[in-house]
PDB file of N, CA and C in Angstrom:
ATOM      1  N   ILE B   1     -11.748   7.151   3.917  1.00  0.00           N
ATOM      2  CA  ILE B   1     -11.174   7.217   4.446  1.00  0.00           C
ATOM      3  C   ILE B   1     -10.801   5.914   5.653  1.00  0.00           C
ATOM      4  N   MET B   2      -9.850   4.753   5.620  1.00  0.00           N
ATOM      5  CA  MET B   2      -9.792   3.744   6.214  1.00  0.00           C
ATOM      6  C   MET B   2      -8.909   3.708   7.031  1.00  0.00           C
ATOM      7  N   ALA B   3      -8.026   4.683   7.612  1.00  0.00           N
ATOM      8  CA  ALA B   3      -7.021   4.891   8.951  1.00  0.00           C
ATOM      9  C   ALA B   3      -6.813   6.621   9.464  1.00  0.00           C
ATOM     10  N   GLU B   4      -6.999   6.803  10.435  1.00  0.00           N
ATOM     11  CA  GLU B   4      -6.735   8.468  10.272  1.00  0.00           C
ATOM     12  C   GLU B   4      -5.966   8.462  11.713  1.00  0.00           C
ATOM     13  N   VAL B   5      -5.505   9.480  11.807  1.00  0.00           N
ATOM     14  CA  VAL B   5      -4.564  10.070  12.795  1.00  0.00           C
ATOM     15  C   VAL B   5      -5.517  10.885  13.841  1.00  0.00           C
ATOM     16  N   LYS B   6      -5.853  10.153  14.783  1.00  0.00           N
ATOM     17  CA  LYS B   6      -6.829  10.981  15.816  1.00  0.00           C
ATOM     18  C   LYS B   6      -6.330  12.437  16.429  1.00  0.00           C
ATOM     19  N   GLY B   7      -7.535  13.314  16.418  1.00  0.00           N
ATOM     20  CA  GLY B   7      -6.765  14.430  16.670  1.00  0.00           C
ATOM     21  C   GLY B   7      -6.156  15.309  15.956  1.00  0.00           C
ATOM     22  N   THR B   8      -6.040  15.086  14.782  1.00  0.00           N
ATOM     23  CA  THR B   8      -5.250  15.656  13.606  1.00  0.00           C
ATOM     24  C   THR B   8      -6.155  15.589  12.030  1.00  0.00           C
ATOM     25  N   ASP B   9      -5.354  16.200  11.635  1.00  0.00           N
ATOM     26  CA  ASP B   9      -6.143  16.465  10.122  1.00  0.00           C
ATOM     27  C   ASP B   9      -5.909  15.781   8.920  1.00  0.00           C
ATOM     28  N   GLU B  10      -4.922  14.749   9.686  1.00  0.00           N
ATOM     29  CA  GLU B  10      -4.146  13.671   8.959  1.00  0.00           C
ATOM     30  C   GLU B  10      -4.905  12.561   8.875  1.00  0.00           C
ATOM     31  N   VAL B  11      -4.083  11.561   7.264  1.00  0.00           N
ATOM     32  CA  VAL B  11      -5.444  10.287   7.123  1.00  0.00           C
ATOM     33  C   VAL B  11      -3.750   9.607   6.598  1.00  0.00           C
ATOM     34  N   LYS B  12      -3.771   8.019   7.340  1.00  0.00           N
ATOM     35  CA  LYS B  12      -2.958   7.373   6.679  1.00  0.00           C
ATOM     36  C   LYS B  12      -3.520   6.301   5.501  1.00  0.00           C
ATOM     37  N   TYR B  13      -4.228   6.573   5.330  1.00  0.00           N
ATOM     38  CA  TYR B  13      -5.043   5.217   4.238  1.00  0.00           C
ATOM     39  C   TYR B  13      -6.496   5.731   3.713  1.00  0.00           C
ATOM     40  N   LEU B  14      -6.435   5.873   2.187  1.00  0.00           N
ATOM     41  CA  LEU B  14      -7.503   6.066   1.607  1.00  0.00           C
ATOM     42  C   LEU B  14      -7.818   5.157   0.393  1.00  0.00           C
ATOM     43  N   TYR B  15      -9.067   5.303   0.099  1.00  0.00           N
ATOM     44  CA  TYR B  15      -9.356   4.173  -1.080  1.00  0.00           C
ATOM     45  C   TYR B  15     -10.701   4.745  -1.361  1.00  0.00           C
ATOM     46  N   GLY B  16     -10.631   4.668  -3.099  1.00  0.00           N
ATOM     47  CA  GLY B  16     -11.925   5.700  -3.635  1.00  0.00           C
ATOM     48  C   GLY B  16     -12.235   4.866  -5.130  1.00  0.00           C
ATOM     49  N   ASN B  17     -12.976   4.921  -5.421  1.00  0.00           N
ATOM     50  CA  ASN B  17     -13.482   5.102  -7.079  1.00  0.00           C
ATOM     51  C   ASN B  17     -13.042   5.766  -7.790  1.00  0.00           C
ATOM     52  N   TYR B  18     -12.505   5.988  -8.940  1.00  0.00           N
ATOM     53  CA  TYR B  18     -12.132   6.531  -9.738  1.00  0.00           C
ATOM     54  C   TYR B  18     -12.214   6.142 -11.229  1.00  0.00           C
ATOM     55  N   GLY B  19     -12.680   6.860 -11.976  1.00  0.00           N
ATOM     56  CA  GLY B  19     -13.473   6.373 -13.341  1.00  0.00           C
ATOM     57  C   GLY B  19     -14.044   4.783 -13.239  1.00  0.00           C
ATOM     58  N   LYS B  20     -13.219   3.901 -14.047  1.00  0.00           N
ATOM     59  CA  LYS B  20     -13.415   2.872 -13.837  1.00  0.00           C
ATOM     60  C   LYS B  20     -12.925   1.857 -12.724  1.00  0.00           C
ATOM     61  N   GLY B  21     -11.952   2.306 -12.327  1.00  0.00           N
ATOM     62  CA  GLY B  21     -11.409   1.770 -11.181  1.00  0.00           C
ATOM     63  C   GLY B  21     -11.596   2.336  -9.821  1.00  0.00           C
ATOM     64  N   PHE B  22     -10.690   2.034  -9.455  1.00  0.00           N
ATOM     65  CA  PHE B  22     -10.030   2.372  -7.807  1.00  0.00           C
ATOM     66  C   PHE B  22      -8.727   2.991  -7.172  1.00  0.00           C
ATOM     67  N   PHE B  23      -8.426   3.398  -6.378  1.00  0.00           N
ATOM     68  CA  PHE B  23      -7.301   3.921  -5.983  1.00  0.00           C
ATOM     69  C   PHE B  23      -7.209   3.728  -4.663  1.00  0.00           C
ATOM     70  N   SER B  24      -6.101   3.244  -3.777  1.00  0.00           N
ATOM     71  CA  SER B  24      -5.787   3.343  -2.978  1.00  0.00           C
ATOM     72  C   SER B  24      -4.252   4.161  -2.347  1.00  0.00           C
ATOM     73  N   PHE B  25      -4.225   4.581  -1.675  1.00  0.00           N
ATOM     74  CA  PHE B  25      -3.005   5.469  -1.158  1.00  0.00           C
ATOM     75  C   PHE B  25      -2.377   5.205   0.480  1.00  0.00           C
ATOM     76  N   LEU B  26      -1.510   4.554   0.710  1.00  0.00           N
ATOM     77  CA  LEU B  26      -0.999   4.822   2.200  1.00  0.00           C
ATOM     78  C   LEU B  26      -0.211   5.697   2.342  1.00  0.00           C
ATOM     79  N   GLY B  27      -0.339   6.763   2.975  1.00  0.00           N
ATOM     80  CA  GLY B  27       0.828   8.126   3.844  1.00  0.00           C
ATOM     81  C   GLY B  27       1.974   7.374   3.944  1.00  0.00           C
ATOM     82  N   GLY B  28       2.982   7.985   3.863  1.00  0.00           N
ATOM     83  CA  GLY B  28       4.241   7.501   3.974  1.00  0.00           C
ATOM     84  C   GLY B  28       4.931   6.090   3.090  1.00  0.00           C
ATOM     85  N   HIS B  29       6.194   6.020   2.975  1.00  0.00           N
ATOM     86  CA  HIS B  29       7.023   5.215   2.534  1.00  0.00           C
ATOM     87  C   HIS B  29       7.177   3.967   2.537  1.00  0.00           C
ATOM     88  N   ASP B  30       7.630   3.709   4.228  1.00  0.00           N
ATOM     89  CA  ASP B  30       7.625   2.332   4.725  1.00  0.00           C
ATOM     90  C   ASP B  30       6.523   1.981   5.728  1.00  0.00           C
ATOM     91  N   PRO B  31       5.427   1.237   5.527  1.00  0.00           N
ATOM     92  CA  PRO B  31       4.436   1.030   6.709  1.00  0.00           C
ATOM     93  C   PRO B  31       5.163   0.526   7.934  1.00  0.00           C
ATOM     94  N   GLU B  32       6.037  -0.540   7.660  1.00  0.00           N
ATOM     95  CA  GLU B  32       6.914  -0.943   9.082  1.00  0.00           C
ATOM     96  C   GLU B  32       7.492  -0.163   9.783  1.00  0.00           C
ATOM     97  N   ASP B  33       8.195   1.079   9.244  1.00  0.00           N
ATOM     98  CA  ASP B  33       9.087   1.830  10.024  1.00  0.00           C
ATOM     99  C   ASP B  33       8.556   3.382   9.648  1.00  0.00           C
ATOM    100  N   TYR B  34       7.867   3.923  10.598  1.00  0.00           N
ATOM    101  CA  TYR B  34       7.118   5.023  10.093  1.00  0.00           C
ATOM    102  C   TYR B  34       8.278   6.057  10.478  1.00  0.00           C
ATOM    103  N   GLN B  35       9.620   6.041  10.978  1.00  0.00           N
ATOM    104  CA  GLN B  35      10.244   6.965  11.500  1.00  0.00           C
ATOM    105  C   GLN B  35      11.658   6.681  10.235  1.00  0.00           C
ATOM    106  N   HIS B  36      11.457   6.019   8.947  1.00  0.00           N
ATOM    107  CA  HIS B  36      12.593   5.654   8.274  1.00  0.00           C
ATOM    108  C   HIS B  36      12.989   6.876   7.546  1.00  0.00           C
ATOM    109  N   PHE B  37      14.310   7.116   7.386  1.00  0.00           N
ATOM    110  CA  PHE B  37      14.873   8.088   6.986  1.00  0.00           C
ATOM    111  C   PHE B  37      15.587   7.601   5.750  1.00  0.00           C
ATOM    112  N   VAL B  38      15.910   8.656   4.772  1.00  0.00           N
ATOM    113  CA  VAL B  38      16.521   8.491   3.738  1.00  0.00           C
ATOM    114  C   VAL B  38      17.733   7.851   4.067  1.00  0.00           C
ATOM    115  N   GLY B  39      18.819   6.713   3.512  1.00  0.00           N
ATOM    116  CA  GLY B  39      19.961   6.566   3.822  1.00  0.00           C
ATOM    117  C   GLY B  39      20.012   5.699   4.930  1.00  0.00           C
ATOM    118  N   ASP B  40      19.159   5.218   5.562  1.00  0.00           N
ATOM    119  CA  ASP B  40      18.554   4.446   6.473  1.00  0.00           C
ATOM    120  C   ASP B  40      18.994   2.772   6.328  1.00  0.00           C
ATOM    121  N   PRO B  41      19.720   1.962   7.153  1.00  0.00           N
ATOM    122  CA  PRO B  41      19.429   0.813   6.287  1.00  0.00           C
ATOM    123  C   PRO B  41      18.404   0.289   5.925  1.00  0.00           C
ATOM    124  N   PRO B  42      18.110  -0.433   4.737  1.00  0.00           N
ATOM    125  CA  PRO B  42      16.473  -0.889   4.423  1.00  0.00           C
ATOM    126  C   PRO B  42      15.983  -1.762   5.402  1.00  0.00           C
ATOM    127  N   THR B  43      14.880  -1.960   5.335  1.00  0.00           N
ATOM    128  CA  THR B  43      13.925  -2.641   6.499  1.00  0.00           C
ATOM    129  C   THR B  43      13.858  -4.039   5.602  1.00  0.00           C
ATOM    130  N   ASP B  44      14.182  -4.880   6.784  1.00  0.00           N
ATOM    131  CA  ASP B  44      14.242  -6.514   6.602  1.00  0.00           C
ATOM    132  C   ASP B  44      13.006  -7.176   5.978  1.00  0.00           C
ATOM    133  N   LEU B  45      12.147  -6.957   5.173  1.00  0.00           N
ATOM    134  CA  LEU B  45      11.146  -7.463   4.740  1.00  0.00           C
ATOM    135  C   LEU B  45      10.741  -8.913   5.586  1.00  0.00           C
ATOM    136  N   ARG B  46      11.983  -9.878   5.793  1.00  0.00           N
ATOM    137  CA  ARG B  46      11.769 -11.190   5.963  1.00  0.00           C
ATOM    138  C   ARG B  46      10.921 -11.257   7.626  1.00  0.00           C
ATOM    139  N   LEU B  47      11.127  -9.973   8.143  1.00  0.00           N
ATOM    140  CA  LEU B  47      10.529 -10.085   9.636  1.00  0.00           C
ATOM    141  C   LEU B  47       9.201  -9.335   9.562  1.00  0.00           C
ATOM    142  N   HIS B  48       8.706  -8.883   8.390  1.00  0.00           N
ATOM    143  CA  HIS B  48       7.156  -8.507   7.986  1.00  0.00           C
ATOM    144  C   HIS B  48       6.503  -9.388   6.888  1.00  0.00           C
ATOM    145  N   LYS B  49       6.323 -10.388   7.194  1.00  0.00           N
ATOM    146  CA  LYS B  49       5.980 -11.479   6.216  1.00  0.00           C
ATOM    147  C   LYS B  49       4.469 -11.116   5.698  1.00  0.00           C
ATOM    148  N   ASN B  50       3.872 -10.713   6.886  1.00  0.00           N
ATOM    149  CA  ASN B  50       2.497 -10.940   7.108  1.00  0.00           C
ATOM    150  C   ASN B  50       2.024  -9.103   7.024  1.00  0.00           C
ATOM    151  N   SER B  51       2.583  -8.302   6.852  1.00  0.00           N
ATOM    152  CA  SER B  51       2.409  -6.797   6.652  1.00  0.00           C
ATOM    153  C   SER B  51       1.311  -6.140   5.722  1.00  0.00           C
ATOM    154  N   PRO B  52       0.170  -5.918   6.417  1.00  0.00           N
ATOM    155  CA  PRO B  52      -0.872  -4.985   5.489  1.00  0.00           C
ATOM    156  C   PRO B  52       0.076  -4.049   4.193  1.00  0.00           C
ATOM    157  N   GLY B  53       0.528  -3.274   5.454  1.00  0.00           N
ATOM    158  CA  GLY B  53       0.754  -1.936   4.391  1.00  0.00           C
ATOM    159  C   GLY B  53       2.058  -2.898   3.014  1.00  0.00           C
ATOM    160  N   TYR B  54       2.701  -3.399   3.090  1.00  0.00           N
ATOM    161  CA  TYR B  54       3.145  -4.105   2.658  1.00  0.00           C
ATOM    162  C   TYR B  54       2.863  -4.906   1.058  1.00  0.00           C
ATOM    163  N   ARG B  55       1.748  -5.063   1.616  1.00  0.00           N
ATOM    164  CA  ARG B  55       0.583  -6.132   1.058  1.00  0.00           C
ATOM    165  C   ARG B  55      -0.287  -4.907  -0.228  1.00  0.00           C
ATOM    166  N   LEU B  56      -0.563  -4.162   0.201  1.00  0.00           N
ATOM    167  CA  LEU B  56      -0.805  -3.138  -0.168  1.00  0.00           C
ATOM    168  C   LEU B  56      -0.069  -2.727  -1.220  1.00  0.00           C
ATOM    169  N   ILE B  57       1.221  -2.365  -0.953  1.00  0.00           N
ATOM    170  CA  ILE B  57       1.987  -2.002  -2.009  1.00  0.00           C
ATOM    171  C   ILE B  57       2.326  -2.694  -3.146  1.00  0.00           C
ATOM    172  N   LEU B  58       2.357  -4.205  -2.578  1.00  0.00           N
ATOM    173  CA  LEU B  58       2.308  -5.100  -3.913  1.00  0.00           C
ATOM    174  C   LEU B  58       1.017  -5.186  -4.711  1.00  0.00           C
ATOM    175  N   ASP B  59       0.220  -5.163  -4.132  1.00  0.00           N
ATOM    176  CA  ASP B  59      -1.257  -5.074  -4.953  1.00  0.00           C
ATOM    177  C   ASP B  59      -1.124  -4.122  -5.907  1.00  0.00           C
ATOM    178  N   ASN B  60      -0.831  -2.760  -5.144  1.00  0.00           N
ATOM    179  CA  ASN B  60      -0.972  -1.736  -6.418  1.00  0.00           C
ATOM    180  C   ASN B  60      -0.144  -1.589  -7.495  1.00  0.00           C
ATOM    181  N   VAL B  61       0.999  -2.416  -7.193  1.00  0.00           N
ATOM    182  CA  VAL B  61       2.160  -2.604  -8.081  1.00  0.00           C
ATOM    183  C   VAL B  61       1.975  -3.905  -9.374  1.00  0.00           C
ATOM    184  N   LEU B  62       1.401  -5.174  -8.548  1.00  0.00           N
ATOM    185  CA  LEU B  62       1.230  -6.026  -9.500  1.00  0.00           C
ATOM    186  C   LEU B  62      -0.119  -6.181 -10.067  1.00  0.00           C
ATOM    187  N   PHE B  63      -1.208  -6.015  -9.619  1.00  0.00           N
ATOM    188  CA  PHE B  63      -2.703  -6.376 -10.140  1.00  0.00           C
ATOM    189  C   PHE B  63      -2.450  -5.498 -11.244  1.00  0.00           C
ATOM    190  N   PRO B  64      -2.425  -4.014 -10.960  1.00  0.00           N
ATOM    191  CA  PRO B  64      -2.414  -3.359 -12.556  1.00  0.00           C
ATOM    192  C   PRO B  64      -1.433  -3.936 -13.597  1.00  0.00           C
ATOM    193  N   ALA B  65      -0.256  -4.645 -13.297  1.00  0.00           N
ATOM    194  CA  ALA B  65       0.334  -5.027 -14.260  1.00  0.00           C
ATOM    195  C   ALA B  65      -0.116  -6.403 -14.895  1.00  0.00           C
ATOM    196  N   ALA B  66      -0.597  -6.942 -14.073  1.00  0.00           N
ATOM    197  CA  ALA B  66      -1.212  -8.552 -14.512  1.00  0.00           C
ATOM    198  C   ALA B  66      -2.569  -8.168 -15.761  1.00  0.00           C
ATOM    199  N   LYS B  67      -2.465  -9.063 -16.768  1.00  0.00           N
ATOM    200  CA  LYS B  67      -3.696  -8.835 -17.740  1.00  0.00           C
ATOM    201  C   LYS B  67      -4.279 -10.206 -17.553  1.00  0.00           C
ATOM    202  N   LYS B  68      -5.694 -10.183 -17.740  1.00  0.00           N
ATOM    203  CA  LYS B  68      -6.726 -11.418 -17.924  1.00  0.00           C
ATOM    204  C   LYS B  68      -6.054 -12.357 -18.909  1.00  0.00           C
ATOM    205  N   GLN B  69      -6.095 -13.336 -18.859  1.00  0.00           N
ATOM    206  CA  GLN B  69      -5.995 -14.351 -19.924  1.00  0.00           C
ATOM    207  C   GLN B  69      -7.134 -14.493 -20.352  1.00  0.00           C
ATOM    208  N   LYS B  70      -7.298 -15.144 -21.529  1.00  0.00           N
ATOM    209  CA  LYS B  70      -8.770 -15.549 -21.992  1.00  0.00           C
ATOM    210  C   LYS B  70      -8.518 -16.726 -21.760  1.00  0.00           C
ATOM    211  N   LEU B  71      -9.320 -17.780 -21.083  1.00  0.00           N
ATOM    212  CA  LEU B  71      -9.293 -18.852 -20.743  1.00  0.00           C
ATOM    213  C   LEU B  71     -10.393 -20.045 -22.021  1.00  0.00           C
ATOM    214  N   LYS B  72      -9.726 -21.249 -22.185  1.00  0.00           N
ATOM    215  CA  LYS B  72     -10.210 -21.938 -22.931  1.00  0.00           C
ATOM    216  C   LYS B  72     -11.198 -22.808 -22.055  1.00  0.00           C
ATOM    217  N   THR B  73     -12.606 -22.817 -22.741  1.00  0.00           N
ATOM    218  CA  THR B  73     -13.472 -23.373 -22.142  1.00  0.00           C
ATOM    219  C   THR B  73     -14.234 -24.210 -22.724  1.00  0.00           C
TER     220      THR B  73
END
């Protein structure tokens, strides 16, 4: 558990090992607007360039898709 809500049984961010890899989970669907409802205007990502929550989402989407290329040495 890397982030929790004090005084509750809720956790916001989990990280752990699974098989030969790892997993991470950020609770909620919009890390910069926790009260974002379906149908609300989209969050302006330009206002959150260094958001750790959005970086986590991108890392979980982009890194697994990237394949290591064999380098000529």
